[in-house]
Short mmCIF file of C-alpha atoms in Angstrom, two decimals:
data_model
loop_
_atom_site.label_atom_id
_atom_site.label_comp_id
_atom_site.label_asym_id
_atom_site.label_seq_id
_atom_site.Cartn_x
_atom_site.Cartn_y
_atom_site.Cartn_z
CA UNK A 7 -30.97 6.80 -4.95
CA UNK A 8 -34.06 5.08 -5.03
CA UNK A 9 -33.34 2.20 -2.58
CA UNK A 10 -35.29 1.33 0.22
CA UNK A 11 -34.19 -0.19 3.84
CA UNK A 12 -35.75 -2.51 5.26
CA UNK A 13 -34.66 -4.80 8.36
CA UNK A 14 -37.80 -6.15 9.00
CA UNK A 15 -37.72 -9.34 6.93
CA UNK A 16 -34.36 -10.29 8.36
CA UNK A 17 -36.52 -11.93 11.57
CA UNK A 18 -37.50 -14.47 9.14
CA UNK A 19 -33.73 -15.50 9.27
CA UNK A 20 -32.85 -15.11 12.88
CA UNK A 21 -32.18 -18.76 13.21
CA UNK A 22 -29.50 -18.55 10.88
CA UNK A 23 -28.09 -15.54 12.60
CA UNK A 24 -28.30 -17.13 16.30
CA UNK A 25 -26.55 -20.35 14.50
CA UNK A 26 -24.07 -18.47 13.14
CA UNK A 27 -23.68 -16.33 16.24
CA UNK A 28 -23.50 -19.27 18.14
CA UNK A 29 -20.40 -21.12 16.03
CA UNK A 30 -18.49 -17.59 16.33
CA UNK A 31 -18.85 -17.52 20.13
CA UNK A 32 -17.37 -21.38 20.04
CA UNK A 33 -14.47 -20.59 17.65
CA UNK A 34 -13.24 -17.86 20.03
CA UNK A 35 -13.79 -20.08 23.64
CA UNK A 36 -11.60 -22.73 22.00
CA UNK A 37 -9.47 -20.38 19.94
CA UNK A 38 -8.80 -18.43 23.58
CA UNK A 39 -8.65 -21.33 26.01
CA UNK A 40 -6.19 -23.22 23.81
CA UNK A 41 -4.75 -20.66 21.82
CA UNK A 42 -3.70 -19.14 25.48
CA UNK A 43 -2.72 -22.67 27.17
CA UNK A 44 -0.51 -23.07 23.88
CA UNK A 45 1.25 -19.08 24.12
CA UNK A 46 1.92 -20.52 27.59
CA UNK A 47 3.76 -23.33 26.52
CA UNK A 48 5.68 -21.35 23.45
CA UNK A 49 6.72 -18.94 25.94
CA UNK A 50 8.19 -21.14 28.45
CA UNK A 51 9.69 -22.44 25.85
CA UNK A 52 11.64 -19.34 25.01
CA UNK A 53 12.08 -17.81 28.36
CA UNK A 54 13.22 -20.80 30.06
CA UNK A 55 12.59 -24.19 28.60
CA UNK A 56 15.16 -26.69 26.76
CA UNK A 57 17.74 -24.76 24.42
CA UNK A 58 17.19 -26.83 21.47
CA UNK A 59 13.68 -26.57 21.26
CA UNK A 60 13.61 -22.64 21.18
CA UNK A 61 14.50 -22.17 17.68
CA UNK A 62 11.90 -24.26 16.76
CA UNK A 63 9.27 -22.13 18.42
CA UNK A 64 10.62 -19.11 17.27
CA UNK A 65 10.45 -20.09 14.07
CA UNK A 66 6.43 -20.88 14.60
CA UNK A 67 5.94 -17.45 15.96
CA UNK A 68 7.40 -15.65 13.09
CA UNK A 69 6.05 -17.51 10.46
CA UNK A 70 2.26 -17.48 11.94
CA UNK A 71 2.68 -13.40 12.59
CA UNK A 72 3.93 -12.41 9.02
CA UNK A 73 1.59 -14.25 7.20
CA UNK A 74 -1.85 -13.67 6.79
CA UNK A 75 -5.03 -15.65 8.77
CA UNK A 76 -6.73 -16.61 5.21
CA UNK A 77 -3.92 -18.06 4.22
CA UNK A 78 -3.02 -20.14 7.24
CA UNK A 79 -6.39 -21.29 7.14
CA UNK A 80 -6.25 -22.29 3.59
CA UNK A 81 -3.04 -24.28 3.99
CA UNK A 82 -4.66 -26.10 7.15
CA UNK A 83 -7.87 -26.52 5.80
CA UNK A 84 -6.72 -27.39 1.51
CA UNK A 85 -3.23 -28.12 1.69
CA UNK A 86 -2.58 -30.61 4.99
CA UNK A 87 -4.85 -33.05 3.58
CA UNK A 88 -2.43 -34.39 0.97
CA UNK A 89 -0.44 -35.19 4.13
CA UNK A 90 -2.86 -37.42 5.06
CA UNK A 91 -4.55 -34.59 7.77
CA UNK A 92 -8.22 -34.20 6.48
CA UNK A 93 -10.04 -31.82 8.89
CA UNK A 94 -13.93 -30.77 8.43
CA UNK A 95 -14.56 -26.72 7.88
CA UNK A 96 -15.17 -26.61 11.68
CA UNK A 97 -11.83 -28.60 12.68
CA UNK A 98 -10.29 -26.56 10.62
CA UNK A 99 -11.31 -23.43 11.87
CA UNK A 100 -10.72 -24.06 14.92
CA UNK A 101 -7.31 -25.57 14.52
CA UNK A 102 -6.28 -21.99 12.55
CA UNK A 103 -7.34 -20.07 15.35
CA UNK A 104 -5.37 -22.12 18.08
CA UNK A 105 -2.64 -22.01 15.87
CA UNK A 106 -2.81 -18.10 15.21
CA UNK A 107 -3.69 -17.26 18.85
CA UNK A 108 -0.94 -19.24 19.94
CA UNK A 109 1.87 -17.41 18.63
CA UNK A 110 0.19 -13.70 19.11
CA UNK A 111 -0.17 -14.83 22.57
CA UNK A 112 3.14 -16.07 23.17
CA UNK A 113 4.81 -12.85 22.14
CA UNK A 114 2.74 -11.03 24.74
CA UNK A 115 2.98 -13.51 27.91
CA UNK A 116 7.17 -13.58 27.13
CA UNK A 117 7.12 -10.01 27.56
CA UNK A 118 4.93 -10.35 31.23
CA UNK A 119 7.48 -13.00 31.86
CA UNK A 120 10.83 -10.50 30.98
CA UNK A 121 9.17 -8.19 32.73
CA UNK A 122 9.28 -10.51 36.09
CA UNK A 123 12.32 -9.34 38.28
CA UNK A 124 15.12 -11.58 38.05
CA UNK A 125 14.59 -11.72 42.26
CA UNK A 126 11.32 -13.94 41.56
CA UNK A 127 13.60 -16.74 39.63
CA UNK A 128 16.34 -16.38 42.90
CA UNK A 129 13.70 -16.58 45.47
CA UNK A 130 11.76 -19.74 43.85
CA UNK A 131 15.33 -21.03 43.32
CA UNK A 132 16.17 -20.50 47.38
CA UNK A 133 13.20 -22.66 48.40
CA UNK A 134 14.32 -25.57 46.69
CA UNK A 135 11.92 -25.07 43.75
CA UNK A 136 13.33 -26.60 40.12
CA UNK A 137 12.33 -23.52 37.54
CA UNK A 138 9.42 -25.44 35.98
CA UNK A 139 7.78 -24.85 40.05
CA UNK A 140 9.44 -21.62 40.10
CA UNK A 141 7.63 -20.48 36.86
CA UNK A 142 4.31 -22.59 37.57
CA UNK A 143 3.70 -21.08 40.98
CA UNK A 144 5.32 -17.68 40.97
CA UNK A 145 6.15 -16.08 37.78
CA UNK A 146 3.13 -17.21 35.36
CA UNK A 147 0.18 -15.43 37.25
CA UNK A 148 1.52 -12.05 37.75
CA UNK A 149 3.53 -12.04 34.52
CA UNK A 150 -0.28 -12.84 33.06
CA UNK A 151 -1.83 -10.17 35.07
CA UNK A 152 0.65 -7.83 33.39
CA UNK A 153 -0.04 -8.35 30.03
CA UNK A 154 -3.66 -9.19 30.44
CA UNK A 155 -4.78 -5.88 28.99
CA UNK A 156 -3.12 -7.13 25.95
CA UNK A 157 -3.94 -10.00 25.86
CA UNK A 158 -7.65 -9.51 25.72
CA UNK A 159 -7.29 -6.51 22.91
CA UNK A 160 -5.70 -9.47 21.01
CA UNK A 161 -8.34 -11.82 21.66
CA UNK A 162 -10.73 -9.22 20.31
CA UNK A 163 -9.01 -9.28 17.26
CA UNK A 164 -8.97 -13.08 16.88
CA UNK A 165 -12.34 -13.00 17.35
CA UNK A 166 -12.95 -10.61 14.58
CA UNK A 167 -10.18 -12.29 12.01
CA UNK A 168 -12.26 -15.50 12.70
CA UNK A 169 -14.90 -13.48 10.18
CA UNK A 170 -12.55 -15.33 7.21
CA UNK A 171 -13.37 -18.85 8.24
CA UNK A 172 -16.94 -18.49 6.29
CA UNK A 173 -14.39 -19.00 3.38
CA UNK A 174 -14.01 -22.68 4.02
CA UNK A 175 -17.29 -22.69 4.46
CA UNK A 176 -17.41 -22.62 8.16
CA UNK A 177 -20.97 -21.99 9.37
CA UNK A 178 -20.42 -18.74 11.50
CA UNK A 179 -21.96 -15.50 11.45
CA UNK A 180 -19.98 -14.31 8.17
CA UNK A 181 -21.03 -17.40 6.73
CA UNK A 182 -24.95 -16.98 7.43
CA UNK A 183 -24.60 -13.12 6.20
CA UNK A 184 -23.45 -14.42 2.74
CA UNK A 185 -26.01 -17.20 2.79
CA UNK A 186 -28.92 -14.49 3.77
CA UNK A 187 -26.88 -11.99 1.23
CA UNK A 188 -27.19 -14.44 -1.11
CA UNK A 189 -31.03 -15.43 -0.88
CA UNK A 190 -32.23 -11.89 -0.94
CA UNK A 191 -29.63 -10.12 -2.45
CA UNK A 192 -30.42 -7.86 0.54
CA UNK A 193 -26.58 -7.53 1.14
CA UNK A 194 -26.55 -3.60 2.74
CA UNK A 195 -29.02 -4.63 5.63
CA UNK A 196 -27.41 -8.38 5.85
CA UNK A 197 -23.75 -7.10 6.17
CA UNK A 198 -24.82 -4.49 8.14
CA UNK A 199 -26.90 -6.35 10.82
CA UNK A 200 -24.14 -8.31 11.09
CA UNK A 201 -21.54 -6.12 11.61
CA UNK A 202 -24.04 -4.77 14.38
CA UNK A 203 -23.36 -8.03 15.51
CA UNK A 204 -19.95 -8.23 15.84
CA UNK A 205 -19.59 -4.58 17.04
CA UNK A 206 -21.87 -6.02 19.96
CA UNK A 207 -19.67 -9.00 20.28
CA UNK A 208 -16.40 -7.55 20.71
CA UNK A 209 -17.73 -5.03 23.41
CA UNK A 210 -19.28 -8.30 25.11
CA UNK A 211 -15.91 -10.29 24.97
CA UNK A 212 -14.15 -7.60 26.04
CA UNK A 213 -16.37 -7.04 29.34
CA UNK A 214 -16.43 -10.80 30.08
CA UNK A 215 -12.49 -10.76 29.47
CA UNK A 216 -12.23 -8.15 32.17
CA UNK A 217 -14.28 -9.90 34.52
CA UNK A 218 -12.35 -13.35 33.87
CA UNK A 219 -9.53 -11.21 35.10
CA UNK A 220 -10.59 -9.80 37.76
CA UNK A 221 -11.69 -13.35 38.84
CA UNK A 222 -8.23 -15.47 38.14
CA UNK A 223 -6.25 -12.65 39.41
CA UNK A 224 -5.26 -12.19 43.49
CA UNK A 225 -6.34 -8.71 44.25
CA UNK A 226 -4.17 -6.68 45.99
CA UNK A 227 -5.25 -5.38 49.42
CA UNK A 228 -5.88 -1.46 49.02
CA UNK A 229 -3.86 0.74 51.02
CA UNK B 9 -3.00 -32.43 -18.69
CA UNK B 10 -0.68 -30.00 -18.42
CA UNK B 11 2.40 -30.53 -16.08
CA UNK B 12 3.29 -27.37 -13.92
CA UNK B 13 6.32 -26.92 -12.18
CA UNK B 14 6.95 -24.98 -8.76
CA UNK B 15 8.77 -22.35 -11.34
CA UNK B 16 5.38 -21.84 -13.06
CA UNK B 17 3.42 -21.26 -9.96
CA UNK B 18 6.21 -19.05 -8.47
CA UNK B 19 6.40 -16.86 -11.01
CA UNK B 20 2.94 -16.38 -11.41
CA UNK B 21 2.53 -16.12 -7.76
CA UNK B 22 4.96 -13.31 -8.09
CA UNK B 23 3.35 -11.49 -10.76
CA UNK B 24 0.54 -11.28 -8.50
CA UNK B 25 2.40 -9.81 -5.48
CA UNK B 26 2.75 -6.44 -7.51
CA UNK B 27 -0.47 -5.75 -6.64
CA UNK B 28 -0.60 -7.33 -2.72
CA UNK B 29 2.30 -4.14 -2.99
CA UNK B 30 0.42 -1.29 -4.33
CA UNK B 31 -2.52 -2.14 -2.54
CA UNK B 32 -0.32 -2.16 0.83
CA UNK B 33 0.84 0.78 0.24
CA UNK B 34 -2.16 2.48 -0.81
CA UNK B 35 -3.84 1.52 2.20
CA UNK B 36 -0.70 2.45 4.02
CA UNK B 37 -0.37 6.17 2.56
CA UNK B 38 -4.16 6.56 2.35
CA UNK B 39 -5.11 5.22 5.74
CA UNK B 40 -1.66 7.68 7.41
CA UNK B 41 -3.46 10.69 6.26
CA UNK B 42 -7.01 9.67 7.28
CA UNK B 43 -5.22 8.85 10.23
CA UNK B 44 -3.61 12.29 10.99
CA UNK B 45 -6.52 13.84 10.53
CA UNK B 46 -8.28 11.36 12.76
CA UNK B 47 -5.17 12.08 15.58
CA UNK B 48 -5.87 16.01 15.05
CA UNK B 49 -9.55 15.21 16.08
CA UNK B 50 -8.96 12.84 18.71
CA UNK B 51 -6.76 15.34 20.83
CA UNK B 52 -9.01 18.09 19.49
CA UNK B 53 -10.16 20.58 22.47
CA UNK B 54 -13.68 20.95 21.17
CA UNK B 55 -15.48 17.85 22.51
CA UNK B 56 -17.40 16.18 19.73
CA UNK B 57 -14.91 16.37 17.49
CA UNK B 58 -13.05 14.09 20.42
CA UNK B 59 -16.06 12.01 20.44
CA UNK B 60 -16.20 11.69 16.28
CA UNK B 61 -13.19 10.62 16.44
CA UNK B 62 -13.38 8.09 19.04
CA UNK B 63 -16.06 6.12 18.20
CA UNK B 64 -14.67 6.38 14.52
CA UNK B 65 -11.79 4.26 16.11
CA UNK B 66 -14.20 2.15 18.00
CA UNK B 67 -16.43 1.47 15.02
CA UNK B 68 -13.56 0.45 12.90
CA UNK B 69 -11.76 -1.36 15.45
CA UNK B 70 -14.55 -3.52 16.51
CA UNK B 71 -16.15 -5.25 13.38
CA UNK B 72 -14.10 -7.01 11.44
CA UNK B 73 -12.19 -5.54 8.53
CA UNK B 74 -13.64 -8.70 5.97
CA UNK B 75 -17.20 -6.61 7.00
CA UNK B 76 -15.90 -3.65 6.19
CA UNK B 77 -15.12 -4.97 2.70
CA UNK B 78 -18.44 -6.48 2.28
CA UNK B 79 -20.11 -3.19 2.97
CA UNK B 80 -17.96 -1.41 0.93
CA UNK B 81 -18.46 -3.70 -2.25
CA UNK B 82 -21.93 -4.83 -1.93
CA UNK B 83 -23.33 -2.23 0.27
CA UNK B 84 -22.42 1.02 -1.97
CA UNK B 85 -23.77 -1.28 -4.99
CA UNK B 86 -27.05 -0.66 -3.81
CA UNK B 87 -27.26 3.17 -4.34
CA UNK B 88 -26.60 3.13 -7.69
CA UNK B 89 -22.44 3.26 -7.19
CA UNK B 90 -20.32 0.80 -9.14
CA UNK B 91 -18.15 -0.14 -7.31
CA UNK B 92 -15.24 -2.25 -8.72
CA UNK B 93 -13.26 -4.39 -6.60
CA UNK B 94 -10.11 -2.59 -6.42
CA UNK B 95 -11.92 0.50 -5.34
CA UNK B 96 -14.21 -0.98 -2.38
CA UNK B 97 -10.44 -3.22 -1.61
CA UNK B 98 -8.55 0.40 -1.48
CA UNK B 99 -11.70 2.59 0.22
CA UNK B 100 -12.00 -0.27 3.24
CA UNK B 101 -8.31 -0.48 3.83
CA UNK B 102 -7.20 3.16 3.69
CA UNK B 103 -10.44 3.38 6.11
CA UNK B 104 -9.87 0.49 8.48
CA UNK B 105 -5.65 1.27 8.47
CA UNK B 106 -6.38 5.15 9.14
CA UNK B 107 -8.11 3.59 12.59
CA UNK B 108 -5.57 1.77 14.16
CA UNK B 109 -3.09 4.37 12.75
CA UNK B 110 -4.90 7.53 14.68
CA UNK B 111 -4.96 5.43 17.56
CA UNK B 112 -1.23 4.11 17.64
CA UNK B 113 -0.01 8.21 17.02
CA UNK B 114 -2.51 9.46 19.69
CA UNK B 115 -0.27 6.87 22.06
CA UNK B 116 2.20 8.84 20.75
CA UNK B 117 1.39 12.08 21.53
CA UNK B 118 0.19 11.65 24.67
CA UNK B 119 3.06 10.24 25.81
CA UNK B 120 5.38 13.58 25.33
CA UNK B 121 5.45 15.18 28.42
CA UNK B 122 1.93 17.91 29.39
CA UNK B 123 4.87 20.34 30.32
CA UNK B 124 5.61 20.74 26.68
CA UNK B 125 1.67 21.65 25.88
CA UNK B 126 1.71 24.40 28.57
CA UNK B 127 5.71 25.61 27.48
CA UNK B 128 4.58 26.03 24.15
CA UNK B 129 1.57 27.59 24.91
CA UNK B 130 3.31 30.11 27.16
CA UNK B 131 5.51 30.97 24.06
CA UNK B 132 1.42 32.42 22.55
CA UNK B 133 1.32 29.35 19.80
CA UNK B 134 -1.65 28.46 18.50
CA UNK B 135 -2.60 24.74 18.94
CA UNK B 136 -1.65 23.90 15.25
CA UNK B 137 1.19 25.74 15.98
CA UNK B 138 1.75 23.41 19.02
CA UNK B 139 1.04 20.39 17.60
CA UNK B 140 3.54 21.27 14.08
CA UNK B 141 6.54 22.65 16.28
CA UNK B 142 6.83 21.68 19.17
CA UNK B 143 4.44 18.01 20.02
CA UNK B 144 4.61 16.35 16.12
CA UNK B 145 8.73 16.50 15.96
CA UNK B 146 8.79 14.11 19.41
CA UNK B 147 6.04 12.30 19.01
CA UNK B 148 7.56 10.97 15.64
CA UNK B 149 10.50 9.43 16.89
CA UNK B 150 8.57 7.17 19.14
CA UNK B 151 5.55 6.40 16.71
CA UNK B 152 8.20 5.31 14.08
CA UNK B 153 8.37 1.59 15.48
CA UNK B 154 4.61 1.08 16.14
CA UNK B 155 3.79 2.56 12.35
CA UNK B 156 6.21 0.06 10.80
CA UNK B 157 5.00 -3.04 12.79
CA UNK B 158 1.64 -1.95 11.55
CA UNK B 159 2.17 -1.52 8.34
CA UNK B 160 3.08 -5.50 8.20
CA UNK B 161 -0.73 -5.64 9.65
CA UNK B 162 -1.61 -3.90 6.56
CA UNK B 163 -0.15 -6.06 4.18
CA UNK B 164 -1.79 -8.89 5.95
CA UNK B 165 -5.17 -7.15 5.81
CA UNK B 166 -5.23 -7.00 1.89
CA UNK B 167 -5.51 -10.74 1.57
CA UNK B 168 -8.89 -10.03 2.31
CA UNK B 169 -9.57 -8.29 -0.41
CA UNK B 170 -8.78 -11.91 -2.65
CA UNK B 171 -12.89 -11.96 -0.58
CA UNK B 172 -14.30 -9.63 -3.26
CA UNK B 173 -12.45 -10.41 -6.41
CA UNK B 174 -9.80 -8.56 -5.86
CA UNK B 175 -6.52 -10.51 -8.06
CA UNK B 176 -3.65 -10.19 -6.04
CA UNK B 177 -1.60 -12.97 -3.77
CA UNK B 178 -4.42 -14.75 -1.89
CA UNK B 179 -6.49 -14.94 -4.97
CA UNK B 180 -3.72 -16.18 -7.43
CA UNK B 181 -3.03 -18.93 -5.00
CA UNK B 182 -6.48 -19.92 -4.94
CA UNK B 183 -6.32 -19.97 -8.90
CA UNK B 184 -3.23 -21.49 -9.10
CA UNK B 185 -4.46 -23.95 -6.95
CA UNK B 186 -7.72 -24.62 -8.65
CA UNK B 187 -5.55 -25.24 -12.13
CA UNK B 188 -2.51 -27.12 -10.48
CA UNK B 189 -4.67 -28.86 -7.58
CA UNK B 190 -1.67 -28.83 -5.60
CA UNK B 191 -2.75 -26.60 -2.43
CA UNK B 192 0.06 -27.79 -0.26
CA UNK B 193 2.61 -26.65 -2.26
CA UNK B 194 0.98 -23.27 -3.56
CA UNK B 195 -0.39 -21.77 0.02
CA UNK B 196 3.20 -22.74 0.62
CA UNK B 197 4.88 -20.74 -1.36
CA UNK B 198 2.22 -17.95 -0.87
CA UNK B 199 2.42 -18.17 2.91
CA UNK B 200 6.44 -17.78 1.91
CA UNK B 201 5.81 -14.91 -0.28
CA UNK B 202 3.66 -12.87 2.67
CA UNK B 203 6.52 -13.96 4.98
CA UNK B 204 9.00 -12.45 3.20
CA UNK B 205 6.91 -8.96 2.73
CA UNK B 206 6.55 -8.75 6.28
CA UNK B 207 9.23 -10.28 8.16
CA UNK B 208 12.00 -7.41 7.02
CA UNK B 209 9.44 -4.97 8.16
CA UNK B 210 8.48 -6.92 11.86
CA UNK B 211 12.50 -7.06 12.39
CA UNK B 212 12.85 -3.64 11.33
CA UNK B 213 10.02 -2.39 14.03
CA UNK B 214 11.71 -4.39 16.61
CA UNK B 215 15.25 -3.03 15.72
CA UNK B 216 13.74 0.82 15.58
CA UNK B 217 12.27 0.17 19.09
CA UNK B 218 15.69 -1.17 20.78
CA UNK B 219 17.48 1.43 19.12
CA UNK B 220 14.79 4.47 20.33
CA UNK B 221 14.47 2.67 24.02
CA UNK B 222 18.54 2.90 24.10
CA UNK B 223 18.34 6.66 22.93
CA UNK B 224 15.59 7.83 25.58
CA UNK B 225 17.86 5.73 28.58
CA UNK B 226 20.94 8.31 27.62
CA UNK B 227 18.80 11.20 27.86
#
């Protein structure tokens, strides 16, 4: 082996790494904030919402978990234009991620929400409160305290999946690895920077996903 | 121009699954005994063996498995290793699956109960004799449901490998597509074809795990 590292050179790129580390930090705020909001909805939907309707999100969940992120984003990003839907790479992206987020997330909050005592439902009931109330003000935040361990771990791995949007030529940090990859033909010390990168990321996201939590949450009183 | 109808693309589409399968389970064999060995480590008693193994896990877990493909195929390259696309497809997966595998059976095992370490190890076994006869047999009833919901994560994982030139569903679609130009219908059919891979095995998982739950309540 007669190949020599060298990461020096790769400051000479660094604004297409920040770039690109800065379009992956955006896909995952919207991907979580909506993506979230929207496994809110879905589960609602199932646990409690109209009757008719709940097929119709079950069917979304199933189909979006047993088929691969590439190819969801491929049908969003080259398929629902000849509906008339033309989305730019970055649209796109972020669209697929909602879209996948959404269902993985509503799986996980319908299990907080089955795992709320039945007593909740009869107590919001007692005080006159209609079940939308009843779930708005007392089931949804400790049901999302529950599951918020899992919920972040599956955020993490949104945020890493969103690695396949550099295929529609989204400009994230896959995307400016290929483009430095492809310049230098460098690619050990470009993919491997990068996956430095992401390593770094995903502890980050993690940490700031705990503290969120530990913000939105009520703490309880210690005894 | 040549007129293709859904037929066409369906059946090539399906020719290509054959190898979305034995890539699946290759991973899915390769990466359960990478994994075992990985579990043996993890609950090892000698300490950085524990640690190997854990940041192994954490390594794997954390960067994203279309990275792990890149390194694979371009970054062996460099030292002189041809590396063909099926190869660097098959080393990442079996390496990335064999992660989340170790983990998901450590669960496992750490949920059977410490009084069966200690009962065992009164009888004077050894801890492979432990782990074989006495820990192993209950810790595979309840990993059964976790390792087939994973499994579907597998088969989801190798449409990555379309990435590097590897021909099997992803990539045929994007062929197909590129000769047909009809994307809507193709992804379509190939977002059909992974559903029906996976969905018998997510329903299956979810099945196993009602069944097992309704097993330990009799006990």
């Amino acid at each position: 082996m007669n190949y020599q590292f060298e990461f020096g050179w790769l400051f000479e790129y660094y604004p297409t790494i920040v770039k690109g580390i800065g379009i992956t930090i955006q896909l995952i705020a919207v991907g979580a904030v909506a993506g979230i909001s929207l496994g809110i909805i879905c589960a609602w939907v199932r646990a409690l919402g109209p009757v008719w309707l709940r097929p119709v999100v079950a069917a979304y969940v199933e189909l979006i978990r047993n088929t691969p992120f590439l190819i969801q984003l491929f049908f969003i990003f080259f398929g629902l234009p000849s509906l008339g839907l033309q989305l730019s790479e970055l649209q796109a992206a972020n669209l697929a991620m909602v879209v996948n987020l959404g269902a993985y997330s509503s799986e996980i909050i319908r299990a907080g929400i089955q795992a709320t005592p039945g007593g909740q439902f009869e107590a919001g009931a007692s005080l006159a409160m209609t079940p939308f109330e009843t779930f708005r003000h007392v089931v949804l935040v400790p049901s999302l305290q529950r599951i918020w361990p899992a919920l972040s771990s599956q955020v993490v791995i949104v945020m890493l999946g969103s690695a396949v949007v550099s295929q529609i030529a989204a400009e994230d940090l896959t995307f400016a690895a290929n483009f430095i990859q492809s310049r230098t033909f460098r690619a050990f010390e470009a993919y491997f920077v990068s996956t430095a990168v992401y390593l770094l990321l995903a502890i980050l996201l993690r940490q700031v996903l705990g503290g969120v939590g530990w913000l939105i949450f009520p703490r309880r009183a210690a005894r | 121009m040549i007129e293709f109808t859904i037929w066409d693309i369906l059946r090539n589409l399906l020719l290509a699954t054959r190898w979305t399968i034995v890539l699946s389970l290759v991973s899915f064999v390769g990466g359960g005994m990478v994994g075992l060995a990985l579990l043996f480590l993890r609950t090892s008693k000698r300490k950085w063996l524990r640690g190997f193994a854990k940041y192994y896990i954490e390594l794997f877990q954390g960067t994203p498995l279309l990275m792990q493909l890149f390194i694979a195929f371009f970054g062996l390259g460099l030292f002189g290793i041809d590396v063909p696309a099926w190869l660097a497809a098959g080393l990442a997966l079996i390496l990335w699956s064999a992660a989340f595998l170790g983990e998901i059976w450590r669960g496992c095992v750490e949920a059977i109960a410490k009084g069966q370490w200690e009962a065992s190890a009164s009888l004077g076994m050894a801890r492979l004799q432990q782990m074989r006869f006495v820990i192993l047999p209950q810790a595979m009833r309840i990993a059964v449901p976790p390792t087939v919901g994973f499994s579907v994560q597998v088969i989801k994982g190798t449409a990555l490998t379309s990435i590097i030139g590897f021909v099997e569903l992803s990539k045929a679609g994007t062929v197909v597509t590129n000769a047909t130009f009809q994307p809507f219908t193709v992804y379509g059919l190939v977002a059909l074809i992974y559903f029906a891979l996976c969905w018998p095995l997510s329903k299956s998982s979810q099945i196993l795990e009602r069944k097992l739950n309704v097993a330990h309540r009799n006990h």
